[in-house]
Amino acid sequence: MQTMPAHAAHHNDREIETLDEFDATVSARATLAGFRVQAVDLTDRTRELLTTDTAGAVFLGCPMREDAAAKVRADGAMVFPPVPDLPFDPYRGLLYSPDELFASLADGYESTPDALAYAWFQRTKADHDIFASTLRSIHDDSVSDALDELLRGTPVVGVMGGHAMARGTEAYAGAARLGRELARAGLTVATGGGPGAMEAANLGAYAAPYDAAMLADALRLLAKTPKFTPSITEWASAAFEVRSRWPKGGTSVGIPTWFYGHEPPNAFASHIAKYFANATREDGLLARCTAGVVFLPGAAGTVQEIFDNATPNYYESRGEPTPMVLVDRAHWTERLPTWPLLQALARERAMEDRIALVDRIEEAPEALKRLGS
């Protein structure tokens, strides 16, 4: 089964993103010259900063004592100090975890870092403040960097679909079984990170190490809170109940956005790359699905994702076209007739052999395998 690569093995070896990495670098190299230190609290590392060469280093949002900051600046290092009173860290070195975004859920969703970041976004977006938009851009760039580090060398399969799919439905259970099968095949499942079909696929990947009874029990538990309306608190609490009952779930990735504030992230993705800019998020999600994408029934957002994915496959701008599997013939030929247009686009191009339409969700893994071979 797929396990994600160890974080430290894959990131740029000039980047320091944890206190352990900082200590190991100082100890092994006796210099920080030219390094980038990202969002590491260095208030207790004054002695190391005062006695280590930091020429050309960059400190991004690292709390440190004033004498240490003065010394590293004198060395020629650049210091971007932490920004006070922000509900998020723009310089973060690692992706979010569900526990981090939903901290304080017991006090109601409104008090979680996820909700506070959304409220800040709404407030500053309306002000058209250049400082706020700069912080959003730095944050999103940091998230992209962390996502690249996590997924480097990992086969990633995307599962796209609408947020309207309710827990307790057969469609939701099918999407969960799909996520489980893809994870068990050694693929990293990536979704848009929200509710509905996205949550179901992340849940399936989470359930991959367990037997079928666990998934059936988890689905029953979740069905008591079918949707994230009217209460995100109750919807998210049900997911955390599943996680605490079965704590050693499999890994997967969720890539949501604060652009759709009504859409909270789901708690089953082990790694969450949450963005302010939806365009950056959409493109980043699809570009990283190196092993192809399965499109479950959805509305405007899923249609957009199909053609966002089809365009680089059509022009081969990212190299060889990647597999695209659309699920539910009636949905994609009658309700939203996307398939005929996709077929017409693909005709006599390399992507023609990389697209498929299947009736049932159970057929998707085999279709994906066939198109990818």
XYZ file of C-alpha atoms in Angstrom:
373
model
C 0.000 0.000 0.000
C 1.136 3.522 -0.743
C 3.031 5.312 1.983
C 4.095 8.861 1.314
C 7.774 9.650 1.060
C 9.439 10.966 4.176
C 9.220 14.751 4.099
C 12.877 15.427 4.862
C 14.204 13.155 2.145
C 12.585 15.145 -0.603
C 12.693 18.816 0.103
C 15.390 21.177 -1.125
C 18.421 20.496 1.063
C 18.914 24.242 1.585
C 15.511 24.529 3.257
C 15.019 24.107 6.999
C 11.401 23.633 8.064
C 11.550 22.144 11.578
C 13.555 22.698 14.751
C 15.028 19.188 14.390
C 16.309 20.059 10.910
C 17.764 23.308 12.248
C 19.636 21.495 15.032
C 20.862 18.765 12.675
C 22.139 21.324 10.132
C 23.985 23.429 12.712
C 25.500 20.304 14.237
C 26.528 18.638 10.941
C 27.561 21.674 8.880
C 28.434 24.317 11.483
C 27.051 26.953 9.102
C 23.676 28.344 8.035
C 25.131 30.405 5.181
C 22.778 30.383 2.205
C 20.046 28.379 3.948
C 16.322 29.202 3.951
C 14.705 28.760 7.359
C 10.921 28.620 7.146
C 8.562 29.300 10.061
C 10.792 27.735 12.743
C 10.585 29.200 16.266
C 14.204 30.118 17.078
C 13.614 32.000 20.348
C 15.482 29.230 22.221
C 18.321 29.016 19.684
C 19.964 32.392 20.390
C 23.366 30.850 21.221
C 23.401 28.928 17.920
C 22.413 32.021 15.924
C 25.060 34.163 17.625
C 27.848 31.640 16.988
C 26.968 30.341 13.493
C 27.666 32.010 10.144
C 24.347 33.073 8.546
C 25.675 35.017 5.537
C 23.171 34.965 2.684
C 20.615 33.050 4.742
C 16.913 33.928 4.625
C 14.710 33.623 7.721
C 11.021 33.515 6.792
C 8.697 34.148 9.739
C 11.061 32.743 12.396
C 10.544 34.215 15.880
C 13.971 35.056 17.397
C 15.389 37.283 20.133
C 16.379 40.838 19.202
C 20.139 40.299 19.689
C 20.027 37.199 17.468
C 18.063 39.091 14.781
C 20.556 41.977 14.874
C 23.493 39.585 14.533
C 22.087 37.611 11.559
C 21.188 40.863 9.790
C 24.780 42.060 10.352
C 25.951 38.785 8.744
C 24.017 39.760 5.623
C 21.032 37.472 6.200
C 17.496 38.583 5.286
C 14.934 38.421 8.077
C 11.209 38.415 7.270
C 9.721 38.686 10.766
C 6.496 36.893 11.774
C 3.361 38.919 11.018
C 1.402 39.579 14.237
C -2.333 38.871 14.646
C -2.709 36.621 11.606
C -4.879 33.481 11.913
C -2.418 31.591 9.634
C 1.334 31.457 9.043
C 2.157 32.775 5.534
C 5.653 31.245 5.650
C 4.638 27.752 6.737
C 7.019 24.983 5.698
C 4.629 22.015 5.865
C 1.080 21.239 4.738
C -1.866 21.464 7.141
C -3.240 18.506 9.064
C -6.955 18.118 9.860
C -6.143 18.509 13.576
C -4.453 21.851 12.867
C -7.259 23.326 10.743
C -9.996 22.073 13.088
C -8.265 22.927 16.399
C -10.861 24.275 18.914
C -13.714 22.484 17.090
C -15.176 21.659 20.523
C -15.909 25.398 20.881
C -17.722 25.442 17.515
C -16.396 25.578 13.953
C -16.371 29.410 14.036
C -13.435 29.333 16.470
C -11.218 27.006 14.372
C -8.131 28.264 12.481
C -9.913 27.267 9.252
C -12.913 29.514 9.957
C -10.720 32.365 11.273
C -8.544 32.293 8.124
C -11.692 32.462 5.969
C -13.049 35.407 7.986
C -9.702 37.224 7.605
C -9.759 36.513 3.845
C -13.274 37.926 3.463
C -12.376 41.044 5.452
C -9.100 41.829 3.656
C -10.384 40.894 0.186
C -12.992 43.610 0.484
C -10.323 46.168 1.516
C -8.105 45.536 -1.567
C -5.109 45.830 0.753
C -1.779 45.181 -1.047
C -0.166 43.886 2.167
C -2.936 41.320 2.697
C -2.810 40.150 -0.930
C 0.988 39.805 -0.647
C 0.570 37.645 2.476
C -1.981 35.459 0.672
C 0.424 34.988 -2.249
C 3.345 34.107 0.037
C 1.133 31.632 1.905
C -0.067 29.936 -1.293
C 3.481 29.738 -2.639
C 4.649 28.142 0.625
C 1.807 25.607 0.396
C 2.736 24.743 -3.215
C 6.355 24.249 -2.183
C 5.321 21.918 0.665
C 2.996 19.994 -1.663
C 5.764 19.471 -4.237
C 8.083 18.209 -1.502
C 5.472 15.750 -0.245
C 4.506 14.321 -3.645
C 7.844 14.225 -5.449
C 8.285 10.810 -7.069
C 4.834 9.638 -5.915
C 2.145 8.398 -8.373
C -0.895 10.603 -7.683
C -4.449 9.914 -8.871
C -7.093 12.617 -8.643
C -10.715 11.955 -7.714
C -12.946 14.886 -8.644
C -16.630 15.285 -7.879
C -19.220 17.563 -6.362
C -19.620 18.670 -2.738
C -23.369 17.951 -2.888
C -22.958 14.144 -2.604
C -24.421 13.308 0.830
C -23.069 10.867 3.383
C -25.353 7.851 3.710
C -25.983 7.581 -0.055
C -24.853 4.707 -2.271
C -22.915 7.217 -4.403
C -20.902 8.301 -1.335
C -20.172 4.679 -0.371
C -19.072 3.964 -3.959
C -16.692 6.936 -3.957
C -15.238 5.709 -0.647
C -14.677 2.205 -2.051
C -12.996 3.803 -5.088
C -10.595 5.787 -2.864
C -9.806 2.638 -0.886
C -9.072 0.559 -3.992
C -6.836 3.249 -5.542
C -4.869 3.634 -2.281
C -4.462 -0.136 -2.002
C -3.107 -0.167 -5.574
C -0.184 1.983 -4.388
C -1.490 5.348 -5.597
C -1.752 8.547 -3.564
C -5.356 9.763 -3.751
C -5.725 13.540 -4.204
C -9.053 15.383 -4.084
C -10.315 18.945 -3.903
C -10.313 18.395 -0.144
C -13.917 19.421 0.513
C -17.143 17.584 1.446
C -19.211 15.177 -0.661
C -17.437 13.082 -3.292
C -14.101 14.563 -2.216
C -14.545 13.532 1.417
C -15.689 10.060 0.373
C -12.534 9.423 -1.684
C -10.285 10.677 1.148
C -12.254 8.494 3.593
C -11.647 5.475 1.330
C -7.892 6.104 1.345
C -8.042 6.529 5.137
C -9.840 3.138 5.376
C -7.311 1.339 3.133
C -5.328 -0.323 5.988
C -8.543 -1.649 7.600
C -11.005 -4.405 6.657
C -14.373 -3.970 4.935
C -16.235 -3.942 8.273
C -14.420 -0.771 9.328
C -15.532 1.136 6.224
C -19.120 -0.102 6.605
C -19.165 1.015 10.266
C -17.578 4.375 9.409
C -20.167 4.988 6.668
C -22.980 4.223 9.134
C -21.517 6.618 11.715
C -21.127 9.418 9.177
C -24.623 8.914 7.727
C -26.113 10.433 10.902
C -24.755 13.829 9.743
C -25.355 13.699 5.956
C -24.230 17.224 5.028
C -22.111 20.108 6.319
C -25.230 22.286 6.447
C -26.741 23.406 8.756
C -23.860 22.605 11.149
C -20.219 22.326 10.046
C -19.381 21.618 13.716
C -21.531 18.459 13.801
C -20.424 17.375 10.304
C -16.716 17.671 11.173
C -17.181 16.171 14.665
C -18.610 12.996 13.090
C -15.455 12.648 10.963
C -13.216 13.091 14.015
C -15.253 10.435 15.827
C -14.422 8.007 13.001
C -10.766 9.004 13.167
C -10.536 8.492 16.928
C -12.212 5.079 16.699
C -9.846 3.966 13.915
C -6.777 6.151 14.458
C -4.225 4.603 12.098
C -5.715 5.524 8.739
C -3.997 5.617 5.365
C -2.580 8.765 3.804
C -4.082 10.950 1.089
C -4.092 14.586 0.023
C -6.834 17.216 0.049
C -6.383 20.465 -1.881
C -9.220 22.817 -0.852
C -9.599 26.592 -0.960
C -10.854 29.419 1.240
C -12.273 30.935 -1.952
C -15.386 28.818 -1.353
C -15.847 29.699 2.297
C -19.074 27.763 2.609
C -17.089 24.594 1.860
C -15.020 23.338 4.824
C -12.110 20.915 4.334
C -12.731 17.260 5.164
C -10.909 15.580 8.041
C -9.916 12.365 6.220
C -7.093 13.766 4.056
C -3.898 13.304 6.082
C -2.229 16.231 4.294
C -4.194 19.375 3.398
C -2.879 21.987 0.966
C -5.357 24.809 1.487
C -5.134 27.869 -0.758
C -6.573 31.385 -0.837
C -6.383 31.618 -4.662
C -8.732 29.102 -6.291
C -7.010 29.375 -9.697
C -3.655 28.375 -8.162
C -5.358 25.544 -6.325
C -7.239 24.169 -9.374
C -4.199 24.181 -11.628
C -1.958 22.782 -8.895
C -4.340 19.950 -8.084
C -4.659 18.728 -11.671
C -0.988 19.257 -12.573
C 0.036 16.928 -9.736
C -2.268 14.047 -10.771
C 0.475 12.203 -12.636
C -1.388 8.855 -12.670
C -4.633 10.314 -14.049
C -7.965 11.636 -12.796
C -11.355 10.024 -12.129
C -14.294 12.435 -12.569
C -17.404 11.507 -10.579
C -20.736 13.209 -11.287
C -20.595 16.901 -10.361
C -21.794 20.293 -11.539
C -20.011 23.428 -12.806
C -16.841 22.929 -10.721
C -16.313 19.373 -11.977
C -17.021 20.376 -15.595
C -14.395 23.108 -15.230
C -11.915 20.551 -13.849
C -12.516 18.200 -16.788
C -11.545 20.873 -19.300
C -8.772 22.304 -17.093
C -7.322 18.798 -17.293
C -8.128 18.262 -20.967
C -6.307 21.408 -22.150
C -2.729 20.369 -21.235
C -3.542 16.836 -22.443
C -4.704 18.281 -25.780
C -1.580 20.428 -26.237
C 0.721 17.937 -24.444
C 2.088 20.933 -22.550
C 2.898 18.732 -19.532
C 4.305 15.918 -21.630
C 2.331 12.744 -22.357
C -1.436 13.036 -21.803
C -2.600 11.544 -18.501
C -5.628 9.220 -18.171
C -9.100 10.744 -17.709
C -11.987 8.498 -16.601
C -15.519 9.934 -16.453
C -18.008 7.966 -14.322
C -21.797 7.752 -15.038
C -22.738 7.687 -18.699
C -26.159 9.324 -18.233
C -24.683 12.216 -16.261
C -21.885 13.050 -18.713
C -23.830 12.428 -21.963
C -27.361 13.655 -21.085
C -27.531 15.819 -17.960
C -24.233 17.644 -18.633
C -23.095 16.401 -22.075
C -19.392 16.891 -21.460
C -18.262 13.533 -22.885
C -19.160 14.203 -26.561
C -17.144 17.441 -26.477
C -14.196 15.730 -24.776
C -14.297 12.960 -27.412
C -14.417 15.519 -30.247
C -11.426 17.379 -28.783
C -9.417 14.178 -28.393
C -10.026 12.880 -31.916
C -6.774 12.015 -33.749
C -4.647 13.350 -30.916
C -2.442 11.505 -28.415
C -5.077 11.995 -25.701
C -7.648 9.943 -27.653
C -6.269 6.731 -26.106
C -6.246 8.267 -22.620
C -9.951 9.047 -22.093
C -12.747 6.691 -21.050
C -16.394 6.842 -19.996
C -17.689 4.124 -17.650
C -21.159 3.452 -16.293
C -20.279 2.386 -12.783
C -17.756 3.628 -10.252
C -16.508 0.043 -9.771
C -15.185 0.108 -13.357
C -13.004 3.202 -12.816
C -9.824 1.590 -11.362
C -9.590 -0.929 -14.218
C -10.184 1.815 -16.819
C -7.514 3.966 -15.210
C -5.050 1.058 -15.315
C -5.861 0.306 -18.946
C -5.415 3.913 -20.078
C -2.171 4.287 -18.164
C -0.454 1.210 -19.589
